[in-house]
Tab-separated table of C-alpha atoms in Angstrom:
chain	number	residue	atom	x	y	z
P	1	MET	CA	18.968	-5.658	-9.174
P	2	GLU	CA	19.417	-3.261	-11.656
P	3	ASN	CA	19.642	0.349	-10.787
P	4	VAL	CA	17.271	2.150	-13.473
P	5	SER	CA	17.467	5.554	-12.352
P	6	VAL	CA	18.772	7.803	-9.647
P	7	ASN	CA	17.800	11.444	-8.523
P	8	LYS	CA	19.099	13.723	-5.552
P	9	SER	CA	15.908	15.081	-3.455
P	10	PHE	CA	16.247	17.135	-0.579
P	11	ASP	CA	19.570	15.708	0.233
P	12	GLY	CA	18.378	12.420	0.028
P	13	TRP	CA	18.304	9.926	-2.803
P	14	HIS	CA	15.072	8.553	-4.945
P	15	LYS	CA	16.155	5.376	-6.987
P	16	GLN	CA	14.413	2.924	-8.995
P	17	TYR	CA	15.414	-0.566	-9.279
P	18	SER	CA	14.125	-3.698	-11.009
P	19	HIS	CA	14.669	-7.348	-10.064
P	20	ARG	CA	13.487	-10.612	-10.742
P	21	SER	CA	10.718	-11.441	-8.132
P	22	SER	CA	10.725	-15.414	-7.348
P	23	VAL	CA	7.473	-14.806	-5.903
P	24	LEU	CA	5.836	-13.055	-8.823
P	25	ASN	CA	7.662	-15.172	-11.469
P	26	CYS	CA	8.634	-11.809	-13.421
P	27	GLU	CA	10.637	-8.501	-13.396
P	28	MET	CA	9.399	-5.988	-11.229
P	29	ARG	CA	10.188	-2.528	-10.343
P	30	PHE	CA	10.020	-0.691	-7.016
P	31	ALA	CA	11.182	3.003	-5.973
P	32	ILE	CA	13.052	3.890	-2.745
P	33	TYR	CA	13.498	7.273	-1.080
P	34	LEU	CA	16.800	7.440	1.166
P	35	PRO	CA	16.661	10.447	3.490
P	36	PRO	CA	20.304	11.502	4.207
P	37	GLN	CA	20.655	10.213	7.288
P	38	ALA	CA	20.873	6.894	5.333
P	39	SER	CA	24.144	8.314	3.906
P	40	ASN	CA	25.539	9.105	7.130
P	41	GLY	CA	25.959	5.556	8.525
P	42	GLU	CA	22.383	5.467	9.936
P	43	LYS	CA	19.856	2.267	9.559
P	44	VAL	CA	16.744	4.115	8.975
P	45	PRO	CA	12.964	2.929	9.324
P	46	VAL	CA	11.174	2.197	6.340
P	47	LEU	CA	7.426	3.430	5.193
P	48	TYR	CA	5.915	1.177	2.628
P	49	TRP	CA	3.605	2.921	0.327
P	50	LEU	CA	0.838	0.819	-1.759
P	51	SER	CA	-0.766	2.560	-4.423
P	52	GLY	CA	-4.204	2.529	-6.152
P	53	LEU	CA	-5.797	1.067	-9.438
P	54	THR	CA	-3.787	1.881	-12.373
P	55	CYS	CA	-0.663	3.101	-10.680
P	56	THR	CA	2.845	2.291	-10.807
P	57	ASP	CA	5.998	3.252	-8.292
P	58	GLU	CA	6.052	6.574	-9.783
P	59	ASN	CA	2.703	8.323	-8.935
P	60	PHE	CA	3.241	8.860	-5.135
P	61	MET	CA	6.870	9.336	-5.435
P	62	GLN	CA	6.486	12.113	-8.004
P	63	LYS	CA	2.974	13.601	-6.770
P	64	ALA	CA	2.822	13.255	-3.119
P	65	GLY	CA	5.503	15.769	-2.015
P	66	ALA	CA	6.464	13.409	0.629
P	67	GLN	CA	10.378	13.560	0.446
P	68	ALA	CA	11.142	16.565	2.118
P	69	LEU	CA	9.499	15.597	5.342
P	70	ALA	CA	10.979	12.038	5.192
P	71	ALA	CA	14.476	13.596	4.975
P	72	GLU	CA	13.727	15.660	8.088
P	73	LEU	CA	11.945	12.745	9.687
P	74	GLY	CA	14.910	10.376	8.653
P	75	ILE	CA	12.685	7.618	7.374
P	76	ALA	CA	13.125	5.723	3.832
P	77	ILE	CA	9.967	5.410	1.620
P	78	VAL	CA	9.734	2.334	-0.633
P	79	ALA	CA	6.826	2.110	-3.417
P	80	PRO	CA	6.176	-1.187	-5.254
P	81	ASP	CA	4.406	-1.457	-8.531
P	82	THR	CA	0.653	-2.211	-7.994
P	83	SER	CA	0.984	-5.684	-9.829
P	84	PRO	CA	3.249	-8.132	-11.787
P	85	ARG	CA	4.276	-6.665	-15.298
P	86	GLY	CA	5.597	-8.778	-18.521
P	87	ASP	CA	4.284	-10.062	-21.547
P	88	ASP	CA	3.387	-13.441	-20.329
P	89	VAL	CA	1.765	-11.727	-17.430
P	90	ALA	CA	-2.617	-12.381	-17.423
P	91	ASP	CA	-4.449	-9.130	-17.963
P	92	ASP	CA	-7.906	-7.819	-18.514
P	93	GLU	CA	-9.253	-5.296	-20.617
P	94	GLY	CA	-10.758	-3.152	-17.743
P	95	TYR	CA	-8.484	-1.084	-15.437
P	96	ASP	CA	-9.790	-2.868	-12.334
P	97	LEU	CA	-8.291	-5.995	-12.945
P	98	GLY	CA	-4.924	-7.293	-14.142
P	99	LYS	CA	-2.054	-5.226	-14.565
P	100	GLY	CA	-2.165	-2.430	-12.437
P	101	ALA	CA	-4.688	-4.007	-10.102
P	102	GLY	CA	-3.087	-6.619	-8.284
P	103	PHE	CA	-5.352	-5.774	-5.359
P	104	TYR	CA	-2.421	-7.128	-2.855
P	105	VAL	CA	-3.572	-10.572	-2.864
P	106	ASN	CA	-2.289	-13.803	-3.316
P	107	ALA	CA	-4.231	-15.047	-6.281
P	108	THR	CA	-5.562	-19.032	-6.426
P	109	GLN	CA	-7.357	-19.046	-9.572
P	110	VAL	CA	-5.955	-19.662	-13.052
P	111	PRO	CA	-4.485	-17.663	-14.936
P	112	TRP	CA	-3.828	-15.224	-12.394
P	113	SER	CA	-2.238	-17.646	-10.065
P	114	ARG	CA	0.886	-17.986	-11.718
P	115	HIS	CA	1.807	-14.272	-11.254
P	116	TYR	CA	-0.545	-12.348	-9.076
P	117	GLN	CA	1.009	-13.069	-5.476
P	118	MET	CA	1.183	-9.326	-4.142
P	119	TYR	CA	0.310	-10.307	-0.673
P	120	ASP	CA	3.526	-12.333	-0.286
P	121	TYR	CA	5.695	-10.243	-2.433
P	122	VAL	CA	4.974	-7.154	-0.203
P	123	VAL	CA	4.838	-8.847	3.418
P	124	ASP	CA	7.763	-10.974	2.476
P	125	GLU	CA	9.952	-10.784	-0.565
P	126	LEU	CA	10.049	-6.861	-0.914
P	127	PRO	CA	10.913	-6.445	2.675
P	128	LYS	CA	13.870	-9.058	2.805
P	129	LEU	CA	15.400	-7.536	-0.139
P	130	ILE	CA	15.061	-3.939	1.091
P	131	GLU	CA	16.861	-5.077	4.351
P	132	SER	CA	19.546	-6.997	2.738
P	133	MET	CA	20.420	-4.267	0.079
P	134	PHE	CA	20.147	-0.863	1.812
P	135	PRO	CA	20.901	0.784	5.136
P	136	VAL	CA	17.491	0.443	6.653
P	137	SER	CA	16.356	-1.097	9.960
P	138	ASP	CA	13.525	-3.778	10.691
P	139	LYS	CA	11.296	-1.213	11.703
P	140	ARG	CA	8.495	-0.878	9.217
P	141	SER	CA	5.220	0.983	8.543
P	142	ILE	CA	2.670	0.788	5.857
P	143	ALA	CA	0.164	3.157	3.958
P	144	GLY	CA	-1.422	3.555	0.750
P	145	HIS	CA	-4.145	4.834	-1.260
P	146	SER	CA	-7.607	3.754	-2.613
P	147	MET	CA	-6.708	-0.193	-3.625
P	148	GLY	CA	-3.263	0.474	-2.002
P	149	GLY	CA	-5.106	1.764	1.347
P	150	HIS	CA	-7.092	-1.400	1.097
P	151	GLY	CA	-3.666	-3.281	0.916
P	152	ALA	CA	-1.969	-1.326	3.344
P	153	LEU	CA	-4.988	-2.053	5.984
P	154	VAL	CA	-5.208	-5.807	5.425
P	155	ILE	CA	-1.251	-6.625	5.487
P	156	ALA	CA	-1.142	-4.696	8.956
P	157	LEU	CA	-4.269	-6.305	10.265
P	158	ARG	CA	-2.871	-9.733	9.261
P	159	ASN	CA	0.566	-9.067	10.482
P	160	SER	CA	0.497	-6.970	13.627
P	161	ASP	CA	3.704	-7.803	15.003
P	162	ALA	CA	5.615	-6.655	11.717
P	163	TYR	CA	4.552	-3.094	11.727
P	164	GLN	CA	4.689	-0.176	13.929
P	165	SER	CA	1.675	1.685	12.288
P	166	VAL	CA	-0.738	1.983	9.221
P	167	SER	CA	-2.421	4.515	7.377
P	168	ALA	CA	-4.499	5.016	4.398
P	169	PHE	CA	-6.129	7.545	2.097
P	170	SER	CA	-9.438	6.774	0.728
P	171	PRO	CA	-9.135	2.555	0.825
P	172	ILE	CA	-11.463	0.476	-0.205
P	173	SER	CA	-12.404	-0.471	3.184
P	174	ASN	CA	-15.076	-3.387	2.414
P	175	PRO	CA	-14.286	-4.777	-0.512
P	176	ILE	CA	-16.552	-7.903	-0.253
P	177	ASN	CA	-19.304	-5.678	-0.553
P	178	CYS	CA	-18.387	-3.215	-3.489
P	179	PRO	CA	-18.014	-3.656	-6.968
P	180	TRP	CA	-14.560	-3.575	-7.758
P	181	GLY	CA	-13.773	-5.954	-4.697
P	182	LYS	CA	-16.411	-8.385	-6.028
P	183	LYS	CA	-14.886	-8.285	-9.530
P	184	ALA	CA	-11.279	-8.773	-8.357
P	185	PHE	CA	-11.763	-11.162	-5.729
P	186	THR	CA	-13.989	-13.216	-7.920
P	187	ALA	CA	-11.426	-13.453	-10.781
P	188	TYR	CA	-8.315	-13.859	-8.308
P	189	LEU	CA	-9.845	-15.798	-5.271
P	190	GLY	CA	-12.906	-17.706	-7.011
P	191	ARG	CA	-16.695	-17.792	-5.781
P	192	ASP	CA	-16.210	-19.086	-2.555
P	193	THR	CA	-16.916	-15.779	-0.684
P	194	LYS	CA	-15.339	-17.332	2.586
P	195	ALA	CA	-11.634	-16.691	1.215
P	196	TRP	CA	-12.545	-13.086	0.555
P	197	SER	CA	-12.896	-12.123	4.108
P	198	ASP	CA	-9.041	-12.710	4.587
P	199	TYR	CA	-8.465	-9.621	2.497
P	200	ASP	CA	-11.282	-7.372	3.786
P	201	ALA	CA	-10.175	-4.819	6.246
P	202	SER	CA	-13.562	-4.270	7.849
P	203	VAL	CA	-14.127	-7.765	8.910
P	204	LEU	CA	-10.446	-8.061	10.048
P	205	MET	CA	-10.647	-4.984	11.824
P	206	ARG	CA	-13.849	-6.169	13.389
P	207	GLN	CA	-12.307	-9.615	14.556
P	208	ALA	CA	-8.957	-7.946	15.532
P	209	THR	CA	-7.368	-8.753	19.125
P	210	SER	CA	-3.893	-7.429	18.542
P	211	PHE	CA	-3.830	-3.679	17.224
P	212	VAL	CA	-1.604	-1.630	15.040
P	213	PRO	CA	-2.389	2.135	15.185
P	214	ALA	CA	-4.435	3.584	12.145
P	215	LEU	CA	-4.911	6.761	10.471
P	216	VAL	CA	-7.765	6.887	7.691
P	217	ASP	CA	-8.265	10.225	5.505
P	218	GLN	CA	-11.481	10.083	3.524
P	219	GLY	CA	-12.455	13.237	1.290
P	220	ASP	CA	-16.308	13.805	1.344
P	221	GLY	CA	-16.116	14.818	-2.064
P	222	ASP	CA	-14.824	11.739	-3.342
P	223	ASN	CA	-17.276	10.567	-6.402
P	224	PHE	CA	-16.032	6.311	-4.851
P	225	MET	CA	-16.721	7.193	-1.228
P	226	VAL	CA	-20.498	5.635	-1.344
P	227	GLU	CA	-20.062	3.004	-3.717
P	228	GLN	CA	-16.535	1.669	-3.769
P	229	LEU	CA	-15.025	3.034	-0.382
P	230	LYS	CA	-17.495	2.354	2.423
P	231	PRO	CA	-15.432	3.928	5.411
P	232	GLU	CA	-18.316	3.816	7.721
P	233	MET	CA	-17.698	-0.021	7.608
P	234	LEU	CA	-14.310	0.411	8.813
P	235	GLU	CA	-15.353	2.899	11.514
P	236	ALA	CA	-18.323	0.384	12.389
P	237	ALA	CA	-15.816	-2.527	12.634
P	238	ALA	CA	-13.275	-0.452	15.013
P	239	SER	CA	-16.317	0.361	17.208
P	240	VAL	CA	-17.028	-3.661	17.925
P	241	SER	CA	-13.275	-4.474	18.421
P	242	GLY	CA	-12.498	-1.286	20.048
P	243	TYR	CA	-9.397	-1.033	17.377
P	244	PRO	CA	-7.493	2.096	17.759
P	245	LEU	CA	-8.428	3.717	14.348
P	246	THR	CA	-8.660	7.674	13.612
P	247	LEU	CA	-10.726	8.126	10.613
P	248	ASN	CA	-10.975	11.842	9.368
P	249	ILE	CA	-13.805	12.987	7.060
P	250	ARG	CA	-12.201	15.916	4.783
P	251	GLU	CA	-14.546	18.557	3.731
P	252	GLY	CA	-14.562	18.870	-0.247
P	253	TYR	CA	-11.498	16.677	-0.880
P	254	ASP	CA	-11.760	14.213	-3.852
P	255	HIS	CA	-9.921	10.806	-4.642
P	256	SER	CA	-6.888	12.415	-6.577
P	257	TYR	CA	-3.193	13.372	-5.534
P	258	TYR	CA	-4.443	16.605	-4.665
P	259	PHE	CA	-6.066	15.544	-1.238
P	260	ILE	CA	-2.833	13.117	-0.727
P	261	SER	CA	-0.602	15.958	-0.881
P	262	SER	CA	-2.550	17.903	1.258
P	263	TYR	CA	-2.285	15.607	4.311
P	264	ILE	CA	0.764	13.490	3.586
P	265	GLU	CA	2.505	15.428	6.475
P	266	ASN	CA	0.182	14.314	9.168
P	267	HIS	CA	0.826	10.872	8.096
P	268	LEU	CA	4.351	10.941	7.684
P	269	ARG	CA	4.559	12.583	11.557
P	270	PHE	CA	2.057	9.774	12.568
P	271	HIS	CA	4.227	7.161	11.334
P	272	ALA	CA	7.298	8.775	12.697
P	273	GLU	CA	6.035	9.162	16.099
P	274	HIS	CA	5.161	4.982	16.110
P	275	LEU	CA	8.497	4.094	14.027
P	276	LYS	CA	10.700	5.880	16.875
P	277	LYS	CA	9.123	3.828	19.763
């Protein structure tokens, strides 16, 4: 690994690293916030944060205002990039496919399959790297925003034994039935829509038999809510399976980091409660 940057923050440390990913076949970058407890010989739990379309590892760390409370609670935060990067990595002219838009799936279609294995990267490769290189425990939770909210929910639902809790802001809740999801899944997974259901939180939650406590916040002033995000589908799925989902519709809030920073304390305290069990 190469240390790209270091910044002290609330007596902890924000660090960026690059490393060669064998899963993604390219150089990847991630950010980690290590709270002060990690410098005092304590192994701290980890919250993985997955960002949305067009984002990198920097958006959440710079805009969400999470470090102060993470320092208080003794939680590390890890933010990976949202897709593979590099000159030889396949891309698309649209913002919603290709670089910055990995959708946290394992692509099966050429040319995407050579690099776009973001599901395996987040579930397997990155946690193994983090747990081997930093003073953290194997206690994990996961959260995200928009495309990253989709990724967080899907990963927790498919790996209920690996995460203590999951949360999302404005997640793409039913991607098999929205324009963003249909475009990405057709490209990455092909036209056989049966494969798409493995990456749809509403489908997985409806079928769930093992549960990870889930918290979702959605702003009713979000321009993407009706066409792209479909929180009502997630709520309906939870009612079928009895899933422990808390879904809050927040009046007036939009899709931006103004929304995330307004409620990030709720999410961090939610995760802290479950990480300490």
